[in-house]
mmCIF file of C-alpha atoms in Angstrom:
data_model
loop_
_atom_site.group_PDB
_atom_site.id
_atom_site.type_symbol
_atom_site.label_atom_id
_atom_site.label_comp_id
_atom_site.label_asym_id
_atom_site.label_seq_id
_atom_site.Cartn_x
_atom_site.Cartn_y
_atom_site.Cartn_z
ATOM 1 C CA UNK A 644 273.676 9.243 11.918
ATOM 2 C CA UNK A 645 273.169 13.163 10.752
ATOM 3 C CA UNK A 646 274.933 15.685 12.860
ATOM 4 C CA UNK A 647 273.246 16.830 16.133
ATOM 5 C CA UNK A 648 271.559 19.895 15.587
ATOM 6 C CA UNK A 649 269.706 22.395 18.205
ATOM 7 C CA UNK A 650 265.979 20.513 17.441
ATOM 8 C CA UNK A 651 268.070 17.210 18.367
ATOM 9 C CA UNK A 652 269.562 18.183 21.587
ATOM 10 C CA UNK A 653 265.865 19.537 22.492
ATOM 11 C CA UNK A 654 264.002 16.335 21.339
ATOM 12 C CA UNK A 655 266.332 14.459 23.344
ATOM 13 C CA UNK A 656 265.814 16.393 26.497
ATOM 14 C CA UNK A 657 261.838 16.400 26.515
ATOM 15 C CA UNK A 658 262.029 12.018 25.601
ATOM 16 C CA UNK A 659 264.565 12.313 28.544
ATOM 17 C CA UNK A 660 262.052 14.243 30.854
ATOM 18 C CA UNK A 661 259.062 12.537 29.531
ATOM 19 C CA UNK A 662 260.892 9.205 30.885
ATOM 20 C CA UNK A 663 261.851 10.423 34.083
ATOM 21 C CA UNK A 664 258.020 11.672 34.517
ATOM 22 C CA UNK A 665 256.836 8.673 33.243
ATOM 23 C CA UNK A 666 259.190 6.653 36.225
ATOM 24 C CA UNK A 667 257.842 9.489 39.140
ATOM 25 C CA UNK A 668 254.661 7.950 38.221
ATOM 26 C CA UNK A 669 255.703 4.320 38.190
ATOM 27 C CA UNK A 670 257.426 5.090 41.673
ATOM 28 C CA UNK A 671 254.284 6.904 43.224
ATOM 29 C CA UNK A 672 252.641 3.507 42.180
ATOM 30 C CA UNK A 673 255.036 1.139 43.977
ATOM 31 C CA UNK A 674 255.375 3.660 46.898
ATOM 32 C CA UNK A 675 251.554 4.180 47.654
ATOM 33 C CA UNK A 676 250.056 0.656 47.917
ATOM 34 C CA UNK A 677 253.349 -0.492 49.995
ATOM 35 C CA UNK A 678 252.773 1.898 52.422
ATOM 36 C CA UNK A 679 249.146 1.740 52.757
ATOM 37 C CA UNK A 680 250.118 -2.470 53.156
ATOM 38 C CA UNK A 681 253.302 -1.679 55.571
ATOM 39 C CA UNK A 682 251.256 0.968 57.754
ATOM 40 C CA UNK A 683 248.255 -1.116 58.023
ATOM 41 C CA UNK A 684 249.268 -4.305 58.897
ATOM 42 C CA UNK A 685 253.255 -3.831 60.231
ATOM 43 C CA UNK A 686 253.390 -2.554 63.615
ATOM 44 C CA UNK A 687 256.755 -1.617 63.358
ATOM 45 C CA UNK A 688 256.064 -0.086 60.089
ATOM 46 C CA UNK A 689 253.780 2.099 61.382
ATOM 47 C CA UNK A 690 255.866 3.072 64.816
ATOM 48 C CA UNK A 691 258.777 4.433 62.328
ATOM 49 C CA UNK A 692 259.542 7.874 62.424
ATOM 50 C CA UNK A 693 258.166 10.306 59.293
ATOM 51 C CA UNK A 694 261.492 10.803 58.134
ATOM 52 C CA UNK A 695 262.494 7.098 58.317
ATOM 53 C CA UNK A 696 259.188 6.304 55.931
ATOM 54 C CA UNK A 697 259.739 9.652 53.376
ATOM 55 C CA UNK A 698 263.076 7.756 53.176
ATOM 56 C CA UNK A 699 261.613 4.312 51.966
ATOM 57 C CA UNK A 700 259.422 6.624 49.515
ATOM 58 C CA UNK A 701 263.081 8.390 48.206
ATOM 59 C CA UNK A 702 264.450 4.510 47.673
ATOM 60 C CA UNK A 703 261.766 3.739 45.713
ATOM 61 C CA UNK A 704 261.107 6.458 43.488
ATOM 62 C CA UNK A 705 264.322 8.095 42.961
ATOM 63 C CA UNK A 706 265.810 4.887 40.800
ATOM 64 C CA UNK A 707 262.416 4.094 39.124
ATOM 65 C CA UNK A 708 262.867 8.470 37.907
ATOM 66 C CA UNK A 709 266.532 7.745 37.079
ATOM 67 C CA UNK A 710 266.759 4.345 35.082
ATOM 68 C CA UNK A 711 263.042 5.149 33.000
ATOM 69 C CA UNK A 712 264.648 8.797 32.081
ATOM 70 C CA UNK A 713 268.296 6.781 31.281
ATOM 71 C CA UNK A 714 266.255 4.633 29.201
ATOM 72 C CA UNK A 715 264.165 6.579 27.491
ATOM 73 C CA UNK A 716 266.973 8.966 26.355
ATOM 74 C CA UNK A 717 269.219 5.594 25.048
ATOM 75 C CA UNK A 718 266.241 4.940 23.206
ATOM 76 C CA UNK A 719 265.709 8.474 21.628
ATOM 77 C CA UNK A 720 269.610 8.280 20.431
ATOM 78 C CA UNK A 721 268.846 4.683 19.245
ATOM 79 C CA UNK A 722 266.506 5.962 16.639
ATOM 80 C CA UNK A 723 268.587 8.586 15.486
ATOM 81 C CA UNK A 724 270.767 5.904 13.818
ATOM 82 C CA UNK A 725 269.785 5.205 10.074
ATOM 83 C CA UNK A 726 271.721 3.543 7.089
ATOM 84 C CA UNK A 727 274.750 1.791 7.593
ATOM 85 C CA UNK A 728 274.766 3.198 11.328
ATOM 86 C CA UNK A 729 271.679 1.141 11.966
ATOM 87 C CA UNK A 730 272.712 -1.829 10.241
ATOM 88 C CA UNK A 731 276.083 -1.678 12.307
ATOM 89 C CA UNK A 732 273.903 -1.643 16.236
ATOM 90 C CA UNK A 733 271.800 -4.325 14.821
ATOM 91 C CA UNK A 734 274.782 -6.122 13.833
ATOM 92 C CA UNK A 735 276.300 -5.839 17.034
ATOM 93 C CA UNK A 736 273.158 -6.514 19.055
ATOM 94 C CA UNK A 737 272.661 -9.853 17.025
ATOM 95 C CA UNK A 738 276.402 -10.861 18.036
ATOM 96 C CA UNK A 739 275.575 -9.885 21.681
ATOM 97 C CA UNK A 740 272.666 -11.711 21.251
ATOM 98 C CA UNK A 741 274.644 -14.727 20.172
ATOM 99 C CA UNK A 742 277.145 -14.386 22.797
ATOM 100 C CA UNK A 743 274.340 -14.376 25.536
ATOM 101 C CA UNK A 744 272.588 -17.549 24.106
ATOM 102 C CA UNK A 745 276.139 -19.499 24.073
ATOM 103 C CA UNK A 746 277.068 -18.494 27.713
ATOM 104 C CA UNK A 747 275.767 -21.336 30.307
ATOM 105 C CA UNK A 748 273.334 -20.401 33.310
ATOM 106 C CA UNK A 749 275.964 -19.664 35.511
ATOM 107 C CA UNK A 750 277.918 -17.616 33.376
ATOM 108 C CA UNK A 751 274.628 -15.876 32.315
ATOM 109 C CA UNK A 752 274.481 -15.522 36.147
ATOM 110 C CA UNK A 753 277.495 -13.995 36.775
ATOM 111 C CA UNK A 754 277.441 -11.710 33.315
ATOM 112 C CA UNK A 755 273.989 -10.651 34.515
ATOM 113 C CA UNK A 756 274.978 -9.666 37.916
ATOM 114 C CA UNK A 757 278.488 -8.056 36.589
ATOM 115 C CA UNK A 758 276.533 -5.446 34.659
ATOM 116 C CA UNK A 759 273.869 -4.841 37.296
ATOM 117 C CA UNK A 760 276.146 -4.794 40.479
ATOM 118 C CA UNK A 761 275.218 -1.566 41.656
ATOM 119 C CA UNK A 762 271.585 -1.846 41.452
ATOM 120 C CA UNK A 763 271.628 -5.140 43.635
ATOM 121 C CA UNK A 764 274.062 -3.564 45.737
ATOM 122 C CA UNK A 765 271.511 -1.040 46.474
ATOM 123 C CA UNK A 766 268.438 -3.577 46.743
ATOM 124 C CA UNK A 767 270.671 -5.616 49.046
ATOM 125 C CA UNK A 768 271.161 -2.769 51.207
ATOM 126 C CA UNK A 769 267.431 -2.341 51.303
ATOM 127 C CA UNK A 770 266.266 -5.810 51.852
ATOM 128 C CA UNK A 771 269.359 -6.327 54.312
ATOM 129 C CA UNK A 772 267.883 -2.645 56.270
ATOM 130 C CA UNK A 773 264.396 -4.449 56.689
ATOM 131 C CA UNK A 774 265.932 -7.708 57.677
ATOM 132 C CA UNK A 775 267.900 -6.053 60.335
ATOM 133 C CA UNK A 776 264.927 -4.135 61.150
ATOM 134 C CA UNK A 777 263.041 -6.994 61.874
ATOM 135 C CA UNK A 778 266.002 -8.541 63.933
ATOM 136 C CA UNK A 779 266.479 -5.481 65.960
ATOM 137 C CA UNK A 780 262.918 -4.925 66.533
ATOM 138 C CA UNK A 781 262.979 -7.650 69.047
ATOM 139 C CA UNK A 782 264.652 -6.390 71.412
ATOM 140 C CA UNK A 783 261.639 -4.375 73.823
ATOM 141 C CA UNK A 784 264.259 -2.659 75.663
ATOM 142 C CA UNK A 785 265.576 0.041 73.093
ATOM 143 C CA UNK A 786 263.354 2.732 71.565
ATOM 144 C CA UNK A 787 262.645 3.725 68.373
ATOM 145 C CA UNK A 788 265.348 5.999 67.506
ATOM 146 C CA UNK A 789 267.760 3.379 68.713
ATOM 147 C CA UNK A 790 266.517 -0.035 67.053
ATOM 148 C CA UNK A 791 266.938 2.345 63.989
ATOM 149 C CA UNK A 792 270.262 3.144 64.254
ATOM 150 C CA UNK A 793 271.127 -0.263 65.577
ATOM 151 C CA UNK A 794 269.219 -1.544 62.124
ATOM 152 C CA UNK A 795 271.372 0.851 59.827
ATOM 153 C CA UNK A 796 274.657 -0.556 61.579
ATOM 154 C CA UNK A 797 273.293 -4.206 60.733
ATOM 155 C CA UNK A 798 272.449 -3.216 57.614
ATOM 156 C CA UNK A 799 275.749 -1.514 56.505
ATOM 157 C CA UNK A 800 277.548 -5.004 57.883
ATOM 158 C CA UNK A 801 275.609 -6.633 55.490
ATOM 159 C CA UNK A 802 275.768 -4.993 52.416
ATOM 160 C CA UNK A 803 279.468 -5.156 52.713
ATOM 161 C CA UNK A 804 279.516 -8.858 52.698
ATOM 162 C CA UNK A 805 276.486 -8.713 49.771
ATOM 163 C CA UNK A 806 279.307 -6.667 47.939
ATOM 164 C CA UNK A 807 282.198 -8.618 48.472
ATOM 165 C CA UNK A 808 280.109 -11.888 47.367
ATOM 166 C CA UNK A 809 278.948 -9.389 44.288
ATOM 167 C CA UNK A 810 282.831 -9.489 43.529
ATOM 168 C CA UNK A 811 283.524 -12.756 43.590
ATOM 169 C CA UNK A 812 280.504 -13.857 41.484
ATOM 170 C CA UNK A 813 281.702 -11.573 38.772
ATOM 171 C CA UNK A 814 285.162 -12.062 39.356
ATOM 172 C CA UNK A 815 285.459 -15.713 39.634
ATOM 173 C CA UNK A 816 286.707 -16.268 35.782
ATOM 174 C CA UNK A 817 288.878 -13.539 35.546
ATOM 175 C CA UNK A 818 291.668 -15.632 34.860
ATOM 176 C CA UNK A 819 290.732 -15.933 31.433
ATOM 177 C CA UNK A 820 289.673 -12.595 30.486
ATOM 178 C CA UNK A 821 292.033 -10.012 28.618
ATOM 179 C CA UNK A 822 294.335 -8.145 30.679
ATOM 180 C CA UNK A 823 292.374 -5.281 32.548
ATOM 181 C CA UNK A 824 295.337 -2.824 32.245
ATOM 182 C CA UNK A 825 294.769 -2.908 28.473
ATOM 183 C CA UNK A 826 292.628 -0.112 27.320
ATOM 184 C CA UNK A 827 289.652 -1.084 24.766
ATOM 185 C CA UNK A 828 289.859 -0.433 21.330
ATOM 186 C CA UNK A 829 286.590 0.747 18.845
ATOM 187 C CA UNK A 830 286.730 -0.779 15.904
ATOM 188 C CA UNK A 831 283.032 0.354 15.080
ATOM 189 C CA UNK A 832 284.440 2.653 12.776
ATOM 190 C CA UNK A 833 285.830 -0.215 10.144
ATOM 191 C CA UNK A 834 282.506 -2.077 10.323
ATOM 192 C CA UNK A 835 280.433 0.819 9.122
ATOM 193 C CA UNK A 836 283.612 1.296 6.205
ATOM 194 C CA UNK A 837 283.345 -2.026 5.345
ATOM 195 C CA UNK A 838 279.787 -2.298 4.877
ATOM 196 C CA UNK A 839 279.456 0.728 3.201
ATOM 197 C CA UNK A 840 277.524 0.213 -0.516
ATOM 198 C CA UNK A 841 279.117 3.021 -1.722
ATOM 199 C CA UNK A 842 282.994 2.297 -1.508
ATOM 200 C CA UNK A 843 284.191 0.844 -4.782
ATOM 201 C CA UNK A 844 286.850 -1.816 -4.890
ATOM 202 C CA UNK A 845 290.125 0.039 -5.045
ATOM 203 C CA UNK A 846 288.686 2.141 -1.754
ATOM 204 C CA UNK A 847 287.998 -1.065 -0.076
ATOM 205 C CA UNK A 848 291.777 -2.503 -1.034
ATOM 206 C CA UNK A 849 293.116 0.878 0.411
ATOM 207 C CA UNK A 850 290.880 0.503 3.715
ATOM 208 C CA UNK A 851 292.311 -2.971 3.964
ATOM 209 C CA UNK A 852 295.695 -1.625 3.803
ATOM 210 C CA UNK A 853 295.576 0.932 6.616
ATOM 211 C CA UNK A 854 294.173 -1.519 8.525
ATOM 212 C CA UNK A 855 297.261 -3.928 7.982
ATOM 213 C CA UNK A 856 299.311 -0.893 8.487
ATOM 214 C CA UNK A 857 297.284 0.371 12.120
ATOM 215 C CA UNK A 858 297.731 -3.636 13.435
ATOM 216 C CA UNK A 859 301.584 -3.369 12.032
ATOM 217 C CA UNK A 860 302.311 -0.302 13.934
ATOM 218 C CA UNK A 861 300.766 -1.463 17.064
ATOM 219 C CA UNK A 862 302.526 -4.885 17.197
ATOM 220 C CA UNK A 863 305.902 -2.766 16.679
ATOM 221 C CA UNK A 864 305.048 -0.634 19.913
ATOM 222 C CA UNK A 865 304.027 -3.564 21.372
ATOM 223 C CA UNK A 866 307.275 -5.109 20.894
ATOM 224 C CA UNK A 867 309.263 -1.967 21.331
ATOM 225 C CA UNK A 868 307.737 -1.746 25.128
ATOM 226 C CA UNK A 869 308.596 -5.300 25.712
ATOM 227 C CA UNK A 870 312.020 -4.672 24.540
ATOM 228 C CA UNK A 871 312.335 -1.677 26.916
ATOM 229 C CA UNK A 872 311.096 -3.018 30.103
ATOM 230 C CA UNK A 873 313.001 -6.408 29.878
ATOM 231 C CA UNK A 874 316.102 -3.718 29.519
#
């Protein structure tokens, strides 16, 4: 990948804007037609407060701005990458790819929902508000302002246990993952060495050596720390 220069950081911004434009538009499209549906056939819908329904337009567009301008900037810095840089993502997005067609449909389950926890935590709270909503709005005796509040509390109680579920899904095989204490290592850097046309054969013998020598070290601190805390 070349080095970032001024034009760089600027293209990146307007493909970041551009996306986040791009998702205030697909928002406005989800928002409109749900309301015109909600407010003219939901009675309840329609006996909301303004602030209550500016808050269901928020929910929706909000996320679709956020995730379209996240995406479109990932994408920008994506096709930056040339050469052995590009060879090395597609490398690794063929091995994820792999990795995703060995797992079984539960563990594609539970992988899925591991690396979007947050945005079904949010959608749960959303569905769980309108559930609520429509339990609360039975009872004829409170007004508005009240089944609201009443729906919120409902709402918060079950987004807790929608998170707590969210755990355990993606937590239920932790048992044989690595230790989460142990920091991650990039090794990125000896991929893109390795396949590099342009190293000759002695270069390649002496990357393979500091290699040896990096793993050699750490399995001597390794050891050393074991040796210390059983001291």
């Amino acid at each position: 990948m070349k080095a970032t220069t001024a034009e760089d950081i600027r293209a990146y911004n307007d493909a970041t804007i551009n996306g986040g434009v791009r998702g205030l538009f697909y928002g406005i499209g989800l928002s409109l037609p749900t309301y015109y549906i909600l407010n003219s056939r939901v009675t309840a819908y329609r006996n909301l407060p303004s602030p209550a329904k500016a808050f269901g337009f928020v929910m929706l567009i909000v996320p679709c701005i956020s995730i379209t301008a996240e995406k479109s900037g990932e994408a920008f810095t994506r096709s930056q990458y040339e050469g052995v840089a590009k060879r090395e993502l597609d490398r690794e997005a063929q091995i994820e790819h792999e990795r995703w067609q060995s797992l079984s449909s539960v563990q594609k389950l539970a992988d899925w929902a591991g690396r979007h926890k947050y945005g079904l935590v949010g959608a749960s709270w959303v569905g769980s508000l309108g559930v609520a909503w429509a339990l609360v709005n039975r009872n004829k005796h409170q007004t508005t302002s009240q089944k609201v509040v009443q729906a919120r509390m409902w709402a918060q109680g079950l987004t807790v246990g929608l998170l707590m579920a969210s755990a355990l899904l993606t937590g239920f095989d932790s048992s044989k993952t690595e230790d989460p204490r142990t920091p991650h290592e990039d090794h990125t850097w000896r991929a893109i060495l390795e396949s590099d046309p342009h190293l000759n054969e002695e270069e390649r013998q002496r990357l393979h050596e500091i290699k040896k020598a990096v793993v050699d070290r750490k399995e001597q601190l390794v050891k050393e720390a074991s040796t210390s805390v059983s001291k």
